[in-house]
Short mmCIF file of C-alpha atoms and ligand atoms in Angstrom, two decimals:
data_model
loop_
_atom_site.label_atom_id
_atom_site.label_comp_id
_atom_site.label_asym_id
_atom_site.label_seq_id
_atom_site.Cartn_x
_atom_site.Cartn_y
_atom_site.Cartn_z
CA MET C 21 116.50 -47.78 -23.83
CA THR C 22 119.67 -48.25 -25.85
CA GLN C 23 120.25 -45.55 -28.73
CA ALA C 24 119.22 -48.14 -31.36
CA GLN C 25 115.96 -48.19 -30.17
CA THR C 26 115.50 -44.28 -30.66
CA HIS C 27 115.51 -44.92 -34.61
CA PRO C 28 111.81 -45.18 -36.02
CA ASP C 29 112.84 -48.59 -37.98
CA ALA C 30 114.85 -50.34 -35.13
CA GLU C 31 111.82 -52.79 -34.54
CA PHE C 32 110.81 -55.64 -36.96
CA VAL C 33 107.57 -54.77 -38.61
CA SER C 34 105.49 -57.13 -40.70
CA HIS C 35 104.89 -55.80 -44.08
CA ALA C 36 102.73 -58.48 -45.37
CA PRO C 37 99.19 -57.23 -44.93
CA GLY C 38 97.96 -59.28 -47.83
CA PHE C 39 96.53 -56.17 -49.44
CA TRP C 40 97.47 -54.88 -52.73
CA GLU C 41 95.56 -51.96 -54.70
CA GLY C 42 93.02 -52.43 -52.08
CA GLU C 43 92.40 -55.95 -52.30
CA GLU C 44 93.08 -58.89 -50.12
CA ILE C 45 95.75 -61.31 -51.77
CA ALA C 46 95.50 -64.86 -50.73
CA ASP C 47 98.71 -65.62 -52.71
CA TRP C 48 100.77 -62.69 -50.98
CA ASP C 49 103.24 -65.49 -49.87
CA ASP C 50 103.71 -66.85 -52.84
CA PRO C 51 107.12 -65.93 -54.59
CA ARG C 52 105.64 -66.46 -58.22
CA TRP C 53 102.61 -64.11 -57.17
CA GLN C 54 105.22 -61.45 -56.10
CA LEU C 55 107.19 -61.79 -59.33
CA LYS C 56 104.13 -61.58 -61.76
CA ASN C 57 102.86 -58.51 -59.76
CA ARG C 58 106.25 -56.49 -59.85
CA VAL C 59 105.68 -52.87 -60.27
CA THR C 60 107.50 -51.97 -63.66
CA SER C 61 105.79 -48.92 -65.13
CA LEU C 62 104.85 -45.34 -64.41
CA ALA C 63 101.20 -46.44 -64.22
CA GLY C 64 101.80 -49.10 -61.81
CA LEU C 65 103.77 -46.70 -59.65
CA GLU C 66 101.08 -43.98 -59.83
CA ARG C 67 98.41 -46.54 -58.70
CA HIS C 68 100.17 -46.38 -55.46
CA LEU C 69 102.23 -43.33 -55.07
CA SER C 70 102.21 -39.78 -55.97
CA LEU C 71 105.58 -39.06 -57.71
CA SER C 72 107.74 -35.89 -57.63
CA GLU C 73 108.77 -34.50 -61.11
CA GLU C 74 112.19 -35.94 -60.62
CA GLU C 75 110.77 -39.57 -60.10
CA ARG C 76 108.20 -39.06 -62.89
CA SER C 77 110.84 -38.09 -65.79
CA GLY C 78 113.13 -40.65 -63.99
CA VAL C 79 110.76 -43.41 -64.81
CA LEU C 80 110.13 -42.39 -68.30
CA LEU C 81 113.78 -41.32 -69.29
CA SER C 82 116.17 -43.90 -67.51
CA GLY C 83 114.20 -47.04 -68.76
CA ASN C 84 116.34 -47.74 -71.67
CA LYS C 85 119.36 -48.17 -69.38
CA LEU C 86 118.03 -50.29 -66.42
CA ALA C 87 114.66 -51.34 -66.31
CA MET C 88 112.67 -50.40 -63.06
CA SER C 89 111.02 -53.35 -61.15
CA VAL C 90 109.96 -53.79 -57.65
CA THR C 91 108.35 -56.65 -55.94
CA PRO C 92 105.04 -55.88 -53.69
CA HIS C 93 106.97 -56.85 -50.76
CA PHE C 94 109.66 -54.26 -51.13
CA PHE C 95 107.23 -51.79 -52.43
CA ASN C 96 105.08 -51.99 -49.28
CA LEU C 97 108.19 -50.72 -47.43
CA VAL C 98 108.02 -47.30 -49.33
CA HIS C 99 106.74 -44.48 -47.51
CA PRO C 100 103.62 -43.23 -49.33
CA GLU C 101 104.09 -39.59 -48.59
CA ASP C 102 107.68 -38.78 -47.96
CA PRO C 103 109.31 -38.04 -51.29
CA GLU C 104 112.77 -38.55 -49.28
CA CYS C 105 111.93 -42.01 -48.44
CA PRO C 106 115.33 -44.22 -48.42
CA ILE C 107 113.39 -47.11 -49.66
CA ARG C 108 112.08 -45.00 -52.73
CA ARG C 109 115.57 -43.96 -53.60
CA GLN C 110 116.92 -47.30 -53.97
CA VAL C 111 114.34 -48.50 -56.68
CA ILE C 112 112.38 -45.64 -58.03
CA PRO C 113 114.50 -43.77 -60.90
CA ARG C 114 114.87 -39.85 -60.78
CA ILE C 115 115.92 -37.69 -63.59
CA GLU C 116 119.65 -37.38 -62.14
CA GLU C 117 120.15 -40.98 -63.53
CA THR C 118 120.24 -39.48 -67.06
CA LEU C 119 123.06 -37.16 -66.05
CA THR C 120 126.49 -38.60 -66.43
CA ASP C 121 129.30 -37.09 -64.49
CA PRO C 122 132.81 -37.28 -66.13
CA ALA C 123 134.10 -39.50 -63.61
CA GLU C 124 131.66 -42.22 -64.05
CA MET C 125 131.55 -45.26 -66.18
CA ALA C 126 129.48 -48.13 -67.56
CA ASP C 127 131.82 -50.64 -66.37
CA PRO C 128 133.57 -49.11 -63.16
CA CYS C 129 135.24 -51.85 -61.83
CA ALA C 130 136.57 -53.12 -65.11
CA GLU C 131 134.85 -56.57 -65.09
CA ASP C 132 134.36 -57.23 -68.68
CA SER C 133 138.44 -56.93 -69.22
CA HIS C 134 138.89 -59.16 -66.57
CA MET C 135 136.80 -62.16 -68.03
CA PRO C 136 138.94 -65.38 -68.92
CA VAL C 137 135.74 -67.10 -70.25
CA PRO C 138 132.26 -64.89 -70.64
CA GLY C 139 130.46 -64.65 -67.38
CA LEU C 140 133.63 -65.17 -65.17
CA VAL C 141 135.39 -62.36 -63.56
CA HIS C 142 138.90 -63.79 -62.49
CA ARG C 143 140.64 -60.75 -60.65
CA TYR C 144 142.26 -62.01 -57.74
CA PRO C 145 144.32 -65.11 -57.57
CA ASP C 146 142.40 -67.68 -55.59
CA ARG C 147 138.87 -66.63 -56.28
CA VAL C 148 136.35 -65.67 -59.06
CA LEU C 149 133.05 -63.95 -59.50
CA PHE C 150 130.39 -66.12 -61.44
CA LEU C 151 127.81 -64.15 -63.10
CA VAL C 152 125.22 -66.42 -63.44
CA THR C 153 122.03 -64.49 -64.37
CA ASP C 154 121.18 -61.19 -65.96
CA ARG C 155 118.02 -60.92 -63.75
CA CYS C 156 116.97 -59.69 -60.37
CA ALA C 157 113.53 -59.61 -58.31
CA ALA C 158 113.83 -55.86 -58.23
CA TYR C 159 116.61 -53.43 -59.59
CA CYS C 160 118.73 -50.88 -57.56
CA ARG C 161 119.00 -47.74 -58.99
CA TYR C 162 122.95 -47.57 -58.45
CA CYS C 163 123.51 -51.18 -59.69
CA THR C 164 127.30 -51.46 -60.68
CA ARG C 165 126.26 -53.88 -63.39
CA SER C 166 123.60 -51.93 -64.88
CA ARG C 167 125.05 -52.32 -68.18
CA VAL C 168 124.04 -55.93 -68.37
CA VAL C 169 121.62 -56.61 -65.96
CA SER C 170 117.87 -56.34 -66.30
CA GLY C 171 117.62 -56.68 -70.03
CA ALA C 172 117.21 -53.07 -70.62
CA GLY C 173 120.48 -51.66 -71.88
CA GLU C 174 122.09 -52.69 -75.40
CA GLN C 175 124.95 -54.90 -73.93
CA GLU C 176 124.19 -58.45 -72.79
CA LEU C 177 125.30 -60.74 -70.23
CA GLU C 178 127.07 -63.30 -72.05
CA VAL C 179 127.81 -66.45 -70.07
CA ASP C 180 129.27 -69.82 -71.39
CA PHE C 181 128.47 -72.23 -68.58
CA GLU C 182 130.34 -75.25 -70.16
CA GLU C 183 133.37 -73.21 -70.92
CA ALA C 184 133.38 -71.62 -67.22
CA PHE C 185 133.27 -74.86 -65.67
CA ARG C 186 136.13 -76.36 -67.69
CA TYR C 187 138.16 -73.10 -66.79
CA LEU C 188 137.33 -73.61 -63.16
CA GLU C 189 138.26 -77.52 -63.44
CA ARG C 190 141.63 -76.86 -64.99
CA THR C 191 142.63 -73.49 -62.71
CA THR C 192 143.61 -75.33 -59.64
CA GLY C 193 144.21 -71.79 -58.06
CA VAL C 194 140.81 -70.96 -57.56
CA ARG C 195 139.53 -72.23 -54.21
CA ASP C 196 136.47 -69.91 -53.73
CA VAL C 197 133.68 -69.17 -56.09
CA LEU C 198 131.29 -66.24 -55.64
CA LEU C 199 127.87 -66.84 -57.61
CA SER C 200 126.25 -63.54 -58.58
CA GLY C 201 124.63 -61.70 -61.63
CA GLY C 202 121.93 -60.82 -61.36
CA ASP C 203 120.70 -62.67 -58.64
CA PRO C 204 121.32 -66.48 -58.41
CA LEU C 205 118.51 -66.95 -56.07
CA LEU C 206 116.08 -65.83 -59.06
CA LEU C 207 117.09 -69.09 -60.93
CA SER C 208 114.96 -72.06 -60.02
CA ASP C 209 115.95 -74.47 -57.44
CA ALA C 210 116.83 -77.31 -59.96
CA ARG C 211 118.83 -74.97 -62.16
CA LEU C 212 120.91 -73.40 -59.36
CA GLU C 213 121.37 -77.23 -57.88
CA LYS C 214 122.88 -77.90 -61.23
CA ILE C 215 125.61 -75.18 -60.73
CA LEU C 216 126.15 -75.71 -57.12
CA ALA C 217 126.83 -79.63 -57.59
CA ARG C 218 128.90 -78.95 -60.68
CA LEU C 219 131.17 -76.68 -58.65
CA HIS C 220 131.07 -78.69 -55.69
CA ALA C 221 132.48 -81.66 -57.47
CA ILE C 222 135.64 -79.88 -58.10
CA PRO C 223 138.09 -81.09 -55.56
CA HIS C 224 140.34 -77.56 -55.49
CA ILE C 225 136.85 -75.56 -54.67
CA GLU C 226 136.66 -75.46 -50.95
CA PHE C 227 134.06 -72.74 -50.68
CA ILE C 228 131.25 -71.27 -52.52
CA ARG C 229 129.18 -68.26 -51.94
CA ILE C 230 126.16 -66.80 -53.35
CA GLY C 231 125.38 -63.01 -53.52
CA SER C 232 121.98 -62.32 -53.27
CA ARG C 233 119.58 -59.46 -52.64
CA ILE C 234 116.30 -61.87 -52.58
CA PRO C 235 116.17 -62.33 -48.92
CA ILE C 236 115.31 -58.63 -48.75
CA PHE C 237 113.51 -58.24 -52.16
CA LEU C 238 111.51 -61.33 -52.46
CA PRO C 239 111.88 -63.29 -48.75
CA GLN C 240 108.98 -65.68 -50.01
CA ARG C 241 111.65 -67.13 -52.24
CA ILE C 242 113.75 -68.47 -49.36
CA THR C 243 111.29 -71.61 -48.94
CA PRO C 244 112.18 -74.73 -46.94
CA GLU C 245 112.98 -76.66 -50.07
CA LEU C 246 115.35 -74.24 -51.11
CA CYS C 247 117.32 -74.40 -47.86
CA GLU C 248 117.21 -78.07 -47.93
CA MET C 249 118.95 -78.16 -51.42
CA LEU C 250 121.61 -75.43 -50.49
CA ARG C 251 122.78 -77.39 -47.28
CA LYS C 252 123.91 -79.97 -49.28
CA TYR C 253 126.69 -77.85 -50.69
CA HIS C 254 128.37 -76.84 -47.58
CA PRO C 255 130.64 -74.84 -46.95
CA LEU C 256 128.27 -72.43 -48.65
CA PHE C 257 127.95 -68.89 -47.42
CA LEU C 258 125.64 -66.09 -48.47
CA SER C 259 126.13 -62.26 -48.83
CA VAL C 260 122.88 -60.34 -48.63
CA HIS C 261 122.38 -56.67 -49.51
CA ALA C 262 120.52 -54.43 -47.23
CA ASN C 263 121.02 -50.90 -46.77
CA HIS C 264 118.58 -49.54 -44.36
CA PRO C 265 116.88 -51.00 -41.30
CA ARG C 266 113.14 -50.79 -42.48
CA GLU C 267 114.42 -53.46 -44.94
CA LEU C 268 114.80 -55.84 -42.17
CA THR C 269 110.95 -56.82 -41.87
CA VAL C 270 109.31 -59.81 -39.83
CA GLU C 271 109.14 -61.84 -43.05
CA VAL C 272 113.02 -60.85 -43.94
CA ARG C 273 113.95 -61.89 -40.63
CA ASP C 274 112.10 -65.15 -40.88
CA ALA C 275 113.70 -65.94 -44.32
CA LEU C 276 117.39 -65.21 -42.90
CA GLY C 277 116.41 -67.43 -40.00
CA ARG C 278 115.51 -70.24 -42.24
CA LEU C 279 118.87 -69.99 -44.03
CA ALA C 280 120.86 -69.49 -40.66
CA ASP C 281 119.19 -72.76 -39.55
CA ALA C 282 120.26 -74.42 -42.67
CA GLY C 283 123.72 -73.96 -41.50
CA VAL C 284 124.52 -71.06 -44.44
CA PRO C 285 126.82 -68.42 -42.54
CA MET C 286 125.57 -64.94 -43.90
CA GLY C 287 127.30 -61.57 -44.35
CA ASN C 288 125.66 -58.32 -45.47
CA GLN C 289 127.08 -55.84 -48.15
CA SER C 290 125.67 -52.29 -47.88
CA VAL C 291 126.25 -49.59 -50.08
CA LEU C 292 126.81 -46.28 -48.73
CA LEU C 293 124.31 -44.01 -50.53
CA ARG C 294 123.14 -40.38 -49.90
CA GLY C 295 119.81 -39.89 -48.62
CA VAL C 296 119.57 -43.59 -47.44
CA ASN C 297 121.98 -44.83 -45.01
CA ASP C 298 124.44 -41.79 -44.89
CA ASP C 299 124.33 -41.46 -41.06
CA VAL C 300 125.90 -43.14 -38.01
CA ASP C 301 122.25 -43.56 -36.37
CA THR C 302 120.86 -45.25 -39.41
CA MET C 303 123.83 -47.50 -39.93
CA ARG C 304 124.04 -48.50 -36.23
CA THR C 305 120.25 -49.47 -36.37
CA LEU C 306 120.98 -51.54 -39.61
CA VAL C 307 123.88 -53.41 -38.10
CA HIS C 308 122.09 -54.08 -34.84
CA LYS C 309 119.10 -55.56 -36.61
CA LEU C 310 121.44 -57.60 -38.96
CA LEU C 311 123.17 -59.10 -35.82
CA ARG C 312 119.78 -59.90 -34.53
CA CYS C 313 118.97 -61.96 -37.97
CA ARG C 314 122.24 -63.85 -37.56
CA VAL C 315 123.69 -61.79 -40.63
CA ARG C 316 127.30 -60.41 -39.95
CA PRO C 317 127.83 -57.11 -41.50
CA TYR C 318 130.69 -57.53 -44.22
CA TYR C 319 131.28 -54.64 -46.20
CA LEU C 320 130.07 -51.01 -46.51
CA TYR C 321 130.92 -49.87 -50.09
CA GLN C 322 131.69 -46.60 -51.19
CA CYS C 323 129.31 -46.20 -54.13
CA ASP C 324 130.92 -47.37 -57.54
CA LEU C 325 131.19 -44.59 -60.08
CA ILE C 326 128.67 -45.95 -62.26
CA GLU C 327 126.83 -43.66 -64.84
CA GLY C 328 123.87 -41.73 -63.24
CA SER C 329 124.61 -42.38 -59.75
CA ALA C 330 126.00 -39.01 -58.64
CA HIS C 331 122.79 -38.09 -56.45
CA LEU C 332 123.29 -41.29 -54.73
CA ARG C 333 126.87 -41.01 -53.87
CA THR C 334 128.63 -39.39 -50.51
CA PRO C 335 132.08 -38.11 -49.79
CA VAL C 336 134.33 -40.93 -48.79
CA SER C 337 134.77 -39.11 -45.39
CA LYS C 338 131.21 -39.91 -44.72
CA GLY C 339 131.95 -43.86 -44.90
CA VAL C 340 134.97 -43.15 -42.32
CA GLU C 341 132.92 -41.20 -40.35
CA ILE C 342 130.28 -44.15 -39.92
CA ILE C 343 133.07 -46.67 -39.31
CA GLU C 344 134.47 -44.30 -36.58
CA GLY C 345 131.03 -43.66 -35.07
CA LEU C 346 130.79 -47.68 -34.79
CA ARG C 347 134.08 -48.91 -33.62
CA GLY C 348 134.30 -49.33 -30.11
CA HIS C 349 130.72 -47.88 -29.62
CA THR C 350 129.24 -51.07 -30.41
CA THR C 351 129.94 -54.64 -30.82
CA GLY C 352 132.80 -55.62 -32.90
CA TYR C 353 130.83 -58.42 -34.99
CA ALA C 354 128.40 -55.39 -36.16
CA ILE C 355 131.07 -53.30 -37.84
CA PRO C 356 131.47 -53.75 -41.71
CA GLN C 357 134.90 -53.01 -43.43
CA PHE C 358 134.52 -49.93 -45.61
CA ILE C 359 135.52 -50.61 -49.23
CA ILE C 360 136.17 -48.53 -52.39
CA ASP C 361 136.13 -51.25 -55.32
CA ALA C 362 138.86 -49.19 -56.88
CA PRO C 363 138.02 -47.69 -60.57
CA GLY C 364 139.55 -49.25 -63.32
CA GLY C 365 139.72 -52.63 -61.65
CA GLY C 366 141.99 -52.55 -58.65
CA GLY C 367 139.70 -54.60 -56.57
CA LYS C 368 138.46 -53.96 -53.09
CA VAL C 369 140.75 -51.66 -50.82
CA PRO C 370 139.76 -51.01 -47.49
CA VAL C 371 139.59 -47.48 -46.12
CA ASN C 372 139.87 -46.90 -42.17
CA PRO C 373 139.45 -44.28 -39.75
CA GLU C 374 143.29 -43.48 -38.47
CA TYR C 375 143.70 -44.62 -34.99
CA VAL C 376 147.41 -44.43 -34.93
CA VAL C 377 148.43 -40.90 -33.71
CA GLU C 378 152.42 -41.16 -33.64
CA ARG C 379 154.90 -43.99 -34.74
CA ASP C 380 158.56 -43.39 -33.99
CA GLY C 381 161.32 -45.91 -33.34
CA GLY C 382 160.40 -46.97 -29.94
CA GLN C 383 156.76 -46.79 -29.75
CA ILE C 384 153.29 -46.76 -31.31
CA VAL C 385 150.65 -44.24 -30.03
CA VAL C 386 147.03 -45.15 -30.53
CA ARG C 387 143.82 -43.44 -29.84
CA ASN C 388 140.64 -45.26 -28.54
CA TYR C 389 137.04 -44.51 -29.60
CA GLU C 390 136.79 -42.02 -27.06
CA GLY C 391 139.92 -40.01 -28.40
CA LYS C 392 142.14 -41.01 -25.43
CA ARG C 393 145.87 -41.95 -26.43
CA PHE C 394 147.73 -44.85 -25.25
CA ALA C 395 151.63 -45.80 -25.89
CA TYR C 396 152.72 -49.21 -26.90
CA PRO C 397 156.19 -49.97 -26.81
CA GLU C 398 157.23 -51.66 -29.96
CA ALA C 399 158.87 -55.33 -29.78
CA GLY C 400 162.40 -55.28 -30.05
CA ALA C 401 162.68 -51.45 -29.72
CA VAL C 402 164.25 -52.07 -26.37
CA ASP C 403 167.32 -54.91 -25.72
CA PRO C 404 165.56 -57.18 -23.39
CA ALA C 405 169.39 -57.49 -21.57
CA VAL C 406 169.02 -53.85 -20.32
CA ARG C 407 165.30 -53.92 -19.53
C1 PLP R 519 134.10 -58.74 -54.55
C2 PLP R 519 134.57 -59.51 -55.56
C3 PLP R 519 135.27 -60.96 -55.14
C4 PLP R 519 135.30 -61.23 -53.72
O1 PLP R 519 136.06 -60.57 -52.71
P1 PLP R 519 136.14 -60.72 -51.22
O2 PLP R 519 136.77 -59.60 -50.77
O3 PLP R 519 136.64 -61.97 -50.84
O4 PLP R 519 134.75 -60.87 -50.65
C5 PLP R 519 135.94 -61.84 -55.91
N1 PLP R 519 136.09 -61.20 -57.31
C6 PLP R 519 135.79 -60.04 -57.86
C7 PLP R 519 135.84 -59.71 -59.27
C8 PLP R 519 135.06 -59.15 -57.06
O5 PLP R 519 134.53 -58.37 -57.35
#
């Protein structure tokens, strides 16, 4: 038995029983049924779960900031009796969301002030973030873009598609476009293909990627037809978002497999969340399962300073501890880069454990994952003639 197999959620389990509210559902695998039957109200939640006081008031009071919505597929992962269930904390509002800590912001990464065109965030010289929709299949309570997604808040996501395409056509320094939102895979195949085709036709755009949690929230949406369409626009990468190993079900693994078979390289972006994935054992299990789904862990984010997220944030040292608990102990491919997206718009900054113990003129002393020390003589420190 490896360590990973000791985690209760280390194996892939099917969560498509086809039952919902006590009835057998013939359309369970139909993404339209899943979307139509999302849980969006207190009454809907309480048909399935008994809520804590914190959740019940959270559902009643937080709805004017970020809507609640959970697909039946994802909802089936919630543990019905465990109030601390890591799935529950991600999608069911809690009263703490209505509290704002002085350090928190509505737009923590200052995206709105880095938009040359509505909907296009151009922060780095060679790549842009293109927000193509304000809707998701389900809403993450710690969403960094809660100010504009879901349609519940006052601010609307404005996107000027034609202006954005023209900006990208004339801005020849942009070689990488990241589609996000909202969730781009919530658009119809035809609508998404229009966007991809237009970008693909721009000669200096070498690389397109899509950020989506649909493979996790709504794996039924990853149809063979969608995969056939996507493969026309290579090189096309996809970043998914899984936080806890239980999210990787049989249905999710199969959906990711269809994307991988269509030649779409995939990375995973997790957010470090208190009570969800803030321990080495859970993260190790998650990254091992991701590799088995042909998804490379890409980033582990320190939770952004989004308003009402204090109850989900951890100290930064927790992320460093997790990376330290993985590096050397397991497959290098399994280890994400831990990132702080700098508040105020500084962009993504890596935060790493310290492996350099000493640095003096002639040598660098490093420690390995077991804590053993090794000296490496610096190049050029010793005159080759006298060596
Ligand atoms: C995250 C992000 C990107 C992509 O960053 P990578 O490190 O290349 O994945 C690009 N633009 C913005 C505004 C971003 O937030």
